[in-house]
Tab-separated table of C-alpha atoms in Angstrom:
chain	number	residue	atom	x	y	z
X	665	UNK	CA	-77.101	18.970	48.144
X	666	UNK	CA	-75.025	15.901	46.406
X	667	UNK	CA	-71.790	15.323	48.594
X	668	UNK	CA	-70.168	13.606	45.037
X	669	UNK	CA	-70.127	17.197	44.002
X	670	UNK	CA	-67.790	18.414	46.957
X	671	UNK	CA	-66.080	15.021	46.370
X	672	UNK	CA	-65.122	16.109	42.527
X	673	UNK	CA	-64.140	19.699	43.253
X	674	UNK	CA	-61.924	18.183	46.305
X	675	UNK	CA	-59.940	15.992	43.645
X	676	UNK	CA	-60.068	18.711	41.161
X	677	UNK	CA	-57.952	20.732	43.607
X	678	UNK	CA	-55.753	17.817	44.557
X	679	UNK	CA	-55.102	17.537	40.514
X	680	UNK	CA	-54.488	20.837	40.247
X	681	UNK	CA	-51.790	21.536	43.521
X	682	UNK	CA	-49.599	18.899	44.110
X	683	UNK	CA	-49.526	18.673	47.865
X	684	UNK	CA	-52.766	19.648	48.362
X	685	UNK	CA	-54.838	17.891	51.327
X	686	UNK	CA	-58.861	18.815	51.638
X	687	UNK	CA	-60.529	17.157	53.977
X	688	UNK	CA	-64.291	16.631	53.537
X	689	UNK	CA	-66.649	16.620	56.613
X	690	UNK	CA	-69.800	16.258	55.903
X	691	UNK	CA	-72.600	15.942	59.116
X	692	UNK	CA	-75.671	14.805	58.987
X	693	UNK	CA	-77.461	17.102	61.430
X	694	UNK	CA	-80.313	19.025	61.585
X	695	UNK	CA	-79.686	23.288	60.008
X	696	UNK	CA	-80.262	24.740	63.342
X	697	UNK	CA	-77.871	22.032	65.239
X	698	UNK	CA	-75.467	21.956	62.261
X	699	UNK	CA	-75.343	25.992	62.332
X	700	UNK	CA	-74.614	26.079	66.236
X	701	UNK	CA	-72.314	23.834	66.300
X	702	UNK	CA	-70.938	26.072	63.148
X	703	UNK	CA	-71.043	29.522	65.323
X	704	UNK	CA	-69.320	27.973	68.768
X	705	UNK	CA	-66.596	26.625	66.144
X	706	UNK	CA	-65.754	29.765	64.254
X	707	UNK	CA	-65.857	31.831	67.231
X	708	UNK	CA	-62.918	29.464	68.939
X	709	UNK	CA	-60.894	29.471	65.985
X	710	UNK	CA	-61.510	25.802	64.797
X	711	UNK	CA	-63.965	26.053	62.567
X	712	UNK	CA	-63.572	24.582	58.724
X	713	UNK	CA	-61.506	26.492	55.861
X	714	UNK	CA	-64.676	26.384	54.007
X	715	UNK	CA	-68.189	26.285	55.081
X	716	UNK	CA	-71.559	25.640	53.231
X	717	UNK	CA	-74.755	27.292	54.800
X	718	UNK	CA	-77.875	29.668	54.127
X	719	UNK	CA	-77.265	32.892	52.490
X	720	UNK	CA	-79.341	34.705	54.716
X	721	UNK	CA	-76.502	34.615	57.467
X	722	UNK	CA	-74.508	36.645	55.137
X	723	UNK	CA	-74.986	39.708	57.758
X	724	UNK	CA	-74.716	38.214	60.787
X	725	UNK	CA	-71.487	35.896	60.138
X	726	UNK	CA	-70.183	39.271	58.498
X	727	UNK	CA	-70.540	41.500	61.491
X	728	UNK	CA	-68.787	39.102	63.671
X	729	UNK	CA	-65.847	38.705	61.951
X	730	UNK	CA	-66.261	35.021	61.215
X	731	UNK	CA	-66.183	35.337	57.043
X	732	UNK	CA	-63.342	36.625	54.782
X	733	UNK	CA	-64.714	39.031	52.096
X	734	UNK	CA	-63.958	37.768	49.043
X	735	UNK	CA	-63.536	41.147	46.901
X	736	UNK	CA	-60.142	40.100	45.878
X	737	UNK	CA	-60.786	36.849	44.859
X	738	UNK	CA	-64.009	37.740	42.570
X	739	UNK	CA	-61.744	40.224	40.995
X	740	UNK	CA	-59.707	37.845	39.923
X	741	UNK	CA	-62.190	35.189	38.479
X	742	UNK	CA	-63.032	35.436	35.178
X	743	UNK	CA	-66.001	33.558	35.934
X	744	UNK	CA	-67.664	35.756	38.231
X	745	UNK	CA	-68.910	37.939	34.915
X	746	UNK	CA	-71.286	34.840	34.718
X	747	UNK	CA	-73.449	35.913	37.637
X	748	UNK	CA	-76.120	38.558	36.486
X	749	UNK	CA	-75.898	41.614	38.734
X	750	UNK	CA	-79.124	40.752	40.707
X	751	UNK	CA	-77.565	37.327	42.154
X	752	UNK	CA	-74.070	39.443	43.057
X	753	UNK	CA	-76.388	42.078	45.292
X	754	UNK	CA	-78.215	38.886	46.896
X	755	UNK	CA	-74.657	38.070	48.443
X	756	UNK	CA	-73.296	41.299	48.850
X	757	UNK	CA	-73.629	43.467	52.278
X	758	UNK	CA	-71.740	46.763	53.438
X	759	UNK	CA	-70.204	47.132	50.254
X	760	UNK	CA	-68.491	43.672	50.028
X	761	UNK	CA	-69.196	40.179	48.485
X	762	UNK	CA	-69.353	37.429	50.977
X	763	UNK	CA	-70.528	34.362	49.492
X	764	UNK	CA	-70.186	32.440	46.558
X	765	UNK	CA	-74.312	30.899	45.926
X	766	UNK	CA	-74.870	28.172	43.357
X	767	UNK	CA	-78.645	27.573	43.575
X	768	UNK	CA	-80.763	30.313	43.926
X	769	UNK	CA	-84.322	30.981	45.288
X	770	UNK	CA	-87.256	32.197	43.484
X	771	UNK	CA	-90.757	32.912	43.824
X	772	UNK	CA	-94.031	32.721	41.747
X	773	UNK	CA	-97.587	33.495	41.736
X	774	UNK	CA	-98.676	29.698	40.871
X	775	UNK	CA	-102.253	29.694	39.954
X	776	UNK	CA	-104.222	26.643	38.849
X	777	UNK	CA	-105.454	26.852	35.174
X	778	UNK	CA	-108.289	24.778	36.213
X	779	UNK	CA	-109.857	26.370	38.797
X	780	UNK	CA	-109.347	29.835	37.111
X	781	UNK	CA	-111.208	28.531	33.760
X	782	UNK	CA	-114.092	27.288	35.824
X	783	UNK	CA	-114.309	31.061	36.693
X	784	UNK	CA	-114.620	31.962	33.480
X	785	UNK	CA	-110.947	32.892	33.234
X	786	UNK	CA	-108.102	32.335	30.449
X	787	UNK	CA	-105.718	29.273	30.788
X	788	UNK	CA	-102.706	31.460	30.203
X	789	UNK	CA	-103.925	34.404	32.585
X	790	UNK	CA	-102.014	37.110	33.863
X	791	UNK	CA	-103.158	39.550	36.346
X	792	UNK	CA	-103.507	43.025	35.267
X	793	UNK	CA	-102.018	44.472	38.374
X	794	UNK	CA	-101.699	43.336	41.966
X	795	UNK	CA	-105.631	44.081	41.947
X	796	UNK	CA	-105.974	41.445	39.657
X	797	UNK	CA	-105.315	38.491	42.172
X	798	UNK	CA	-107.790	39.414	44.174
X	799	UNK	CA	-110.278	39.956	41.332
X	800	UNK	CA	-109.085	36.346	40.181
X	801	UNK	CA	-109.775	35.056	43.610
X	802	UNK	CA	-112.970	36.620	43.988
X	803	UNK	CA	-114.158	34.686	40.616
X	804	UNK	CA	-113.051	31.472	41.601
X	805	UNK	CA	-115.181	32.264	44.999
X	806	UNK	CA	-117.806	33.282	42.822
X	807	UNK	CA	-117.629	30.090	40.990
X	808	UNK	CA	-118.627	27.868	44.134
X	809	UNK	CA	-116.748	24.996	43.381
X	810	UNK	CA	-116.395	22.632	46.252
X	811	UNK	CA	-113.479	22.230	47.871
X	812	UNK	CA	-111.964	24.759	46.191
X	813	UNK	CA	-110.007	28.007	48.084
X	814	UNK	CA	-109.741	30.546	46.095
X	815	UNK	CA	-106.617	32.181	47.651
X	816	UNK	CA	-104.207	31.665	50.215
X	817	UNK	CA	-101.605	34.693	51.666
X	818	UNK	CA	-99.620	34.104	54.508
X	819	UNK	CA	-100.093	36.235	57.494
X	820	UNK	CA	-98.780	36.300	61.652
X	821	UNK	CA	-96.243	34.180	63.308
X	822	UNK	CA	-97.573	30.771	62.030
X	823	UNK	CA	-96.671	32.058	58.494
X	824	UNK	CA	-92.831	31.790	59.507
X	825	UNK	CA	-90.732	33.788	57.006
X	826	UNK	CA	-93.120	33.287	54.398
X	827	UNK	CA	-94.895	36.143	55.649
X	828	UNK	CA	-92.544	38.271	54.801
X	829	UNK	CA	-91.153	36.769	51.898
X	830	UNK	CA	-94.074	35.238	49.782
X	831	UNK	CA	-96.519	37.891	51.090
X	832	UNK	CA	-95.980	40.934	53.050
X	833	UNK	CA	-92.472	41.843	51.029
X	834	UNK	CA	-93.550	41.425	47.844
X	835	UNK	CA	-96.632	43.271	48.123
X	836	UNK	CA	-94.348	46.203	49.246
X	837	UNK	CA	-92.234	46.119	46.415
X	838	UNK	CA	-95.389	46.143	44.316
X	839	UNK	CA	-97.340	49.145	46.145
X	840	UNK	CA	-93.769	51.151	45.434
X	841	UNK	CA	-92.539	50.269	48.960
X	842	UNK	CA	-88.902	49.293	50.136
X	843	UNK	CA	-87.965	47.647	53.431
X	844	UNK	CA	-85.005	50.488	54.307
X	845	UNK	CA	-84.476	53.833	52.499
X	846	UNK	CA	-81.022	55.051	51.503
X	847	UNK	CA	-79.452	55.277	55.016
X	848	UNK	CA	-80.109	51.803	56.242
X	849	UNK	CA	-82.928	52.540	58.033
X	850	UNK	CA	-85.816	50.231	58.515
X	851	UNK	CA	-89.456	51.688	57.211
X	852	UNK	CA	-92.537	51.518	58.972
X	853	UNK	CA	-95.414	53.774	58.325
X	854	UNK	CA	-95.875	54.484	54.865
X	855	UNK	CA	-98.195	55.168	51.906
X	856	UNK	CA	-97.027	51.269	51.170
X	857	UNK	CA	-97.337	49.864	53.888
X	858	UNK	CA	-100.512	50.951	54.300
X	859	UNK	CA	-101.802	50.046	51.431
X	860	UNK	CA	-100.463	46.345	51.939
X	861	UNK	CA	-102.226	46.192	54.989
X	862	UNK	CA	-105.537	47.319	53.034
X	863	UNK	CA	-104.663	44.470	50.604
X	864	UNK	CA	-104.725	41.822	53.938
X	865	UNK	CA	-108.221	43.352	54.892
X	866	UNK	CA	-109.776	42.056	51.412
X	867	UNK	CA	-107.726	39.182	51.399
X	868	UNK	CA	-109.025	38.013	54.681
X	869	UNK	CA	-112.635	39.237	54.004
X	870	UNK	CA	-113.564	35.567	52.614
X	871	UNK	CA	-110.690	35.336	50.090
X	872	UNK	CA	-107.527	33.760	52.043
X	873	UNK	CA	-108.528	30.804	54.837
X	874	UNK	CA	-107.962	32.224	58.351
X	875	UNK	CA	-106.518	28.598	59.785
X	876	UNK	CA	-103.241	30.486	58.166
X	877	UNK	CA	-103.141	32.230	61.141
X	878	UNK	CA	-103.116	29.338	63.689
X	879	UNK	CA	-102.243	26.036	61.826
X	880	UNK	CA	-98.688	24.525	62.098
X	881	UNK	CA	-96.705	25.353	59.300
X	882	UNK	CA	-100.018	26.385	57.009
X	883	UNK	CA	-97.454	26.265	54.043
X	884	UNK	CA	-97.369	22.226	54.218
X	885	UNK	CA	-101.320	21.918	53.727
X	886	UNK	CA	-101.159	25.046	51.038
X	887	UNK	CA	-99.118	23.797	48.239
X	888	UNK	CA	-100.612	20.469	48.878
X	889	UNK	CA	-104.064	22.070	48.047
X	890	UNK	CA	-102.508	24.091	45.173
X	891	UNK	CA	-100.929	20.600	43.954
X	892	UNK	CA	-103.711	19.141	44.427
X	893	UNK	CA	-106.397	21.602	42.953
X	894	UNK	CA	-107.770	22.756	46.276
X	895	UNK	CA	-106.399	25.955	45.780
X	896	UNK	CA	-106.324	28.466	43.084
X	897	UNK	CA	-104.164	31.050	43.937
X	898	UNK	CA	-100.536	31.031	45.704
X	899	UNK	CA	-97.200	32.597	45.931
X	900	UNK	CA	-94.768	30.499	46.995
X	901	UNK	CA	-90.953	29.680	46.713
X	902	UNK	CA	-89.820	28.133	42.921
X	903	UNK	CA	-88.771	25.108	45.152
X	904	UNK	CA	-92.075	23.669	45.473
X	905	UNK	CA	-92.790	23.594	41.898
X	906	UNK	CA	-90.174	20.366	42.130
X	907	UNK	CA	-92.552	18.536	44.945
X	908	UNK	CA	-95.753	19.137	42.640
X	909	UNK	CA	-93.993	17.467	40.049
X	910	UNK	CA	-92.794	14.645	41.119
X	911	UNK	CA	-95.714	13.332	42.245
X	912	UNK	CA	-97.585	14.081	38.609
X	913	UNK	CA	-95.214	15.518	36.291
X	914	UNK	CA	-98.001	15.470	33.315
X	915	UNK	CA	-101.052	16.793	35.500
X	916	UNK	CA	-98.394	19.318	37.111
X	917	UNK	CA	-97.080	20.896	33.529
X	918	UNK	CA	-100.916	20.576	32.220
X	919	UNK	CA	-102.496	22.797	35.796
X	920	UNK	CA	-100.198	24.467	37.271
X	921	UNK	CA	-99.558	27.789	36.116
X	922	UNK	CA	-96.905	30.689	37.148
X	923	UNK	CA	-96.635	34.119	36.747
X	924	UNK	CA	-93.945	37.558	38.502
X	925	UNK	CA	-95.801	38.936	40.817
X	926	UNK	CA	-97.442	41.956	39.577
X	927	UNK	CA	-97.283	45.811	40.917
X	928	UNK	CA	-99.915	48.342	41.153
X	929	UNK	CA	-100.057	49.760	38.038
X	930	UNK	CA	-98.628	46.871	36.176
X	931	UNK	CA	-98.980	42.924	35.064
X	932	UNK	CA	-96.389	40.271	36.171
X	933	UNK	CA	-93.364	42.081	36.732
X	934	UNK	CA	-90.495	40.678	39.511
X	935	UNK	CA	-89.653	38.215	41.812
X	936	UNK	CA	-88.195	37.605	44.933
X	937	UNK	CA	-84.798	36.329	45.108
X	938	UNK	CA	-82.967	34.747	47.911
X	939	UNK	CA	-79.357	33.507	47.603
X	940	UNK	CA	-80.135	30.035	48.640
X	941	UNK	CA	-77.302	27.852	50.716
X	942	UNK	CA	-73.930	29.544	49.705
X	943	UNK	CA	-69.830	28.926	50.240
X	944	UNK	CA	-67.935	30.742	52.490
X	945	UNK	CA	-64.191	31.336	53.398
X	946	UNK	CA	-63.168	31.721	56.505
X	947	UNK	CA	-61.953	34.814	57.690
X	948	UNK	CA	-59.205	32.278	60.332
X	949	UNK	CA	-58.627	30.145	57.655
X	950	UNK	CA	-54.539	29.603	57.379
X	951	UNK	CA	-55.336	29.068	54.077
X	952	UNK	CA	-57.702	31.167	52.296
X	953	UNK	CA	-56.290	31.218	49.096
X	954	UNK	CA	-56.405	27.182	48.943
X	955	UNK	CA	-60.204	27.422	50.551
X	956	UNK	CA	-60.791	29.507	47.831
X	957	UNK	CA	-59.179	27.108	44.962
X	958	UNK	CA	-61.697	24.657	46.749
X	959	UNK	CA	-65.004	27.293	46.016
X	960	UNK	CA	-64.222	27.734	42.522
X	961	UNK	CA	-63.676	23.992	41.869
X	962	UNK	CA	-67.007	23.571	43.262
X	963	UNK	CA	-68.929	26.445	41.402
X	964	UNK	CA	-67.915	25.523	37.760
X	965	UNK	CA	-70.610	25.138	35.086
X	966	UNK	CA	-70.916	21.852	34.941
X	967	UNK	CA	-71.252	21.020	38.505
X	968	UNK	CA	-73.637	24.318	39.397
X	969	UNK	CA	-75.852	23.210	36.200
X	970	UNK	CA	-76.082	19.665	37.019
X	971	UNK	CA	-76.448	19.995	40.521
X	972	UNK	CA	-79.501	22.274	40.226
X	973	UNK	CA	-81.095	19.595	38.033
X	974	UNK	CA	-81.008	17.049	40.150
X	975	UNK	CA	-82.181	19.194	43.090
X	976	UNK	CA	-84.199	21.704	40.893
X	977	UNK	CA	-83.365	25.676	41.736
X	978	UNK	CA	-82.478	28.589	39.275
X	979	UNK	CA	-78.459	28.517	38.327
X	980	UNK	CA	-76.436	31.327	40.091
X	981	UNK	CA	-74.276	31.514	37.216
X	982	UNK	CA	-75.575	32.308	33.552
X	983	UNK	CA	-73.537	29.623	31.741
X	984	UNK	CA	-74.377	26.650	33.618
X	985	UNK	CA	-78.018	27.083	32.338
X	986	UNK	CA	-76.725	25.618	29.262
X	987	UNK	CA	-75.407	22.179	30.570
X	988	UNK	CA	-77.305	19.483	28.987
X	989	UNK	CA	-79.112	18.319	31.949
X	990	UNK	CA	-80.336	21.392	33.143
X	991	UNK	CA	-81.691	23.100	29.703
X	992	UNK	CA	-84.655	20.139	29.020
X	993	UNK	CA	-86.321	21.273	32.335
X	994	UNK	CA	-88.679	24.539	30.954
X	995	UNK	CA	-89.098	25.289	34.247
X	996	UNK	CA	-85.572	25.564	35.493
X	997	UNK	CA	-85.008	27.565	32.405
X	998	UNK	CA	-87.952	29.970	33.302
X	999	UNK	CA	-86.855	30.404	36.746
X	1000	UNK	CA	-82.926	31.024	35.834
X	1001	UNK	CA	-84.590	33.642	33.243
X	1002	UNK	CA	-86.763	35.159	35.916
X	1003	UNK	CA	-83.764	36.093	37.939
X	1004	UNK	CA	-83.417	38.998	35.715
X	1005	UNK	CA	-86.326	40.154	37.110
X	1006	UNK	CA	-85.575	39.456	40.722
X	1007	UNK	CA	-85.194	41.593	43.444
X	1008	UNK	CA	-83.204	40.374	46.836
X	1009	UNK	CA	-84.054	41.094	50.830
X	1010	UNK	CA	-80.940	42.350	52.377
X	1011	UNK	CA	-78.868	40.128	54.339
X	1012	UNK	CA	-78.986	42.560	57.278
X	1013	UNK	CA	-78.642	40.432	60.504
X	1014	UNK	CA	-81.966	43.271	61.873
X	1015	UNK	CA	-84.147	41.310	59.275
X	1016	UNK	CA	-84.797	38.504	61.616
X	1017	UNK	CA	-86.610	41.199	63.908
X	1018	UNK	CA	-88.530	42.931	61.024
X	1019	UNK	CA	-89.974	39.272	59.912
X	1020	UNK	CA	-91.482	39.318	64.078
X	1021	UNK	CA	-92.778	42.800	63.267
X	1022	UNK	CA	-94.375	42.000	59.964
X	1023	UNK	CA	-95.968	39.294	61.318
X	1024	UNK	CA	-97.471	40.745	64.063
X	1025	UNK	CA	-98.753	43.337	61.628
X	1026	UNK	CA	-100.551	41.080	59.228
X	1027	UNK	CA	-102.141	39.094	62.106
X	1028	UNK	CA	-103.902	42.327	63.541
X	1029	UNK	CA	-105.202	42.928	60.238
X	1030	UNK	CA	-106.241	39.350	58.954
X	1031	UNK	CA	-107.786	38.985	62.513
X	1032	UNK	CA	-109.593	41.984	61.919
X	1033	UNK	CA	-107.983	43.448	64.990
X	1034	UNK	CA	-106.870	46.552	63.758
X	1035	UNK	CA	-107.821	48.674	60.838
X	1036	UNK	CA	-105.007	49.072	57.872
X	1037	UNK	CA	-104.050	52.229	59.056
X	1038	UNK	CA	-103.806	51.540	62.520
X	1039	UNK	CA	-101.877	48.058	61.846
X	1040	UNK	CA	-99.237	49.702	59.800
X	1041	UNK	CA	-98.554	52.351	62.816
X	1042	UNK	CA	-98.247	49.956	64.913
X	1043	UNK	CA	-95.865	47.935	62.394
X	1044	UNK	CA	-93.344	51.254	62.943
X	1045	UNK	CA	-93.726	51.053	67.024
X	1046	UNK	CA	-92.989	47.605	66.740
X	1047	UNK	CA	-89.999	48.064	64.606
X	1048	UNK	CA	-88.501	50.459	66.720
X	1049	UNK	CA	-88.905	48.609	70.296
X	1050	UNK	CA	-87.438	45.750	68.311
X	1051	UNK	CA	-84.005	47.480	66.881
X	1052	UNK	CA	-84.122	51.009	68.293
X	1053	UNK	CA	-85.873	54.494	67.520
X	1054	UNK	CA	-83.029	55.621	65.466
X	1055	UNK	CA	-83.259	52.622	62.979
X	1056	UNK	CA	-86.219	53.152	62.113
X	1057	UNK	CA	-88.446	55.905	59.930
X	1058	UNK	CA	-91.545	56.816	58.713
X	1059	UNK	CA	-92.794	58.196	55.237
């Protein structure tokens, strides 16, 4: 985040309304302190106009009443036709749009082209299916090569949200699963969900390290070993793509591969979105319509585009692809493109609850403490002592 951005949107509005006074406040805090101290000053009534945090509290800041839905406004602004339908359902919840996001989230399947051809595989490969990583990861274990892992999949409580959303989630969506059916309702038990949990058993029979399940934050040691070459197989957030790069931009571009995430039946086919840190209005604001002026100064082409290259994420917003700076990076260009293919969790405030339950699932099975079967049963018992019986199904 580059506070000379806020700084030229705040004099844009100035320019544009005579009379216009924005005050910038920007705190350098930690995101949990930063987003309590947020809460206890929306809830009194003193909060800010306009407010900049993670898109995932869409649902919760919703249901209390603290955000203005900005329906109106979006109707309005000619520029919202520049954000591709998948990116509008990443901030949308009950019906209504929320949030205005600029840099998005993605994920990939990063592989390293490396490791793979010293298992006999193709530079440019693409798993068949979801099968296919697992066949991949069984070749590079085949291969022997020291100090090589041939997979890594997140799994329990240590995994933190990338449990759910660079492992347990989007091997749902590619068995044919979905997190809720049509009513709202959160699914446990299914013909999915099993078969995910199958998919942890022969990940975790010798493919995928087991200090995932008790390491601090195993994600900090994983992409170092993918980055690294210590590790051949990983999905992970497009974020981290930026890190590996940085540190060797030429041995990055020449190893590091990246593919969708493939389904059952089918070869690299979607990714996960996530609506990354957004702008809100608030719903006490005594000015909404000049909070608003403020969000669409701050979310024009130029400044989502070059923002995004100099802290690299996919563009919410089509056009702002094209901005100069943003365009010579292939890789921000492949991850804007990819968000046609990306599919988005639900900001539902119960999701928080369902990320406990999957991990507790995915430990039982990479433990080996419970067959797949038995794991995913106990996935819908936890699901519904965590939000209540009548939130929850079965298929």
């Amino acid at each position: 985040f580059k506070p000379k951005y806020v700084e030229q949107a705040a004099a844009a509005v100035k320019a544009q309304y005579s009379g216009a006074d924005v005050k910038i406040d920007l705190q350098k805090v930690g995101d949990d302190d930063f987003y309590t101290k947020l809460l206890l000053a929306l809830d009194s009534g003193t909060g800010p106009d306009v407010f900049h945090v993670g898109g995932s509290s869409i649902g919760e800041l919703a249901d209390a009443s603290y955000i203005e839905p900005l329906d109106d406004y979006v109707s309005q602004w000619a520029d919202w036709s520049q954000y591709p339908d998948a990116v509008k359902s990443g901030v949308t919840y009950k019906g209504s749009v929320w949030a205005i996001p600029y840099g998005l989230d993605v994920r990939w399947l990063y592989y390293r082209k490396d490791d793979l051809q010293k298992a006999g595989l193709a530079a440019d490969w693409q798993p068949a299916n979801v099968q296919g990583i697992l066949d991949a990861a069984n070749a590079v274990k085949a291969a022997n090569e020291p100090n090589v892992l041939p997979y890594a999949l997140y799994a329990g409580p240590a995994g933190s949200s990338g449990t759910a959303d660079h492992a347990f989630v989007p091997l749902l969506w590619a068995f044919g699963g979905e997190l809720q059916d049509k009513d709202g309702k959160w699914i446990g038990d299914s013909p999915a969900t099993r078969k995910v949990m199958a998919y942890y058993q022969k990940a975790y029979d010798g493919l995928s390290p087991k200090e995932i399940l008790t390491s601090t934050k195993p994600w900090t040691a994983m992409r170092e070993k993918l980055g690294n070459g210590q590790l051949a197989l990983l999905f992970e957030g497009g974020w981290v793509y930026g890190g590996w790069a940085s540190a060797d931009k030429a041995a990055t571009e020449q190893n590091v591969g990246y593919v969708l995430h493939p389904t059952e039946s089918g070869g690299p086919s979607f990714t996960i979105g996530g609506p990354g840190t957004c702008w809100y209005v608030s719903s006490r604001s005594a000015n909404k319509q000049g909070a608003w002026e403020f969000v669409k100064a701050m979310n024009t082409a130029e400044i989502v585009g070059k923002l995004n290259a100099e802290d690299p994420h996919p563009v919410a917003r089509a056009d702002a692809a094209e901005v100069a700076e943003f365009k010579t990076n292939k890789y921000l260009v492949d991850s804007t493109a990819a968000l046609a293919k990306a599919k988005f969790t639900a900001p539902d405030p119960g999701y928080s609850k369902v990320i406990e339950a999957i991990q507790k699932a995915t430990a039982r099975v990479a433990a080996g403490e419970l067959s797949p079967d038995d794991a995913a049963k106990r996935y819908s018992d936890d699901l519904a002592q965590a939000l209540g019986a009548d939130k929850v199904t079965s298929l």
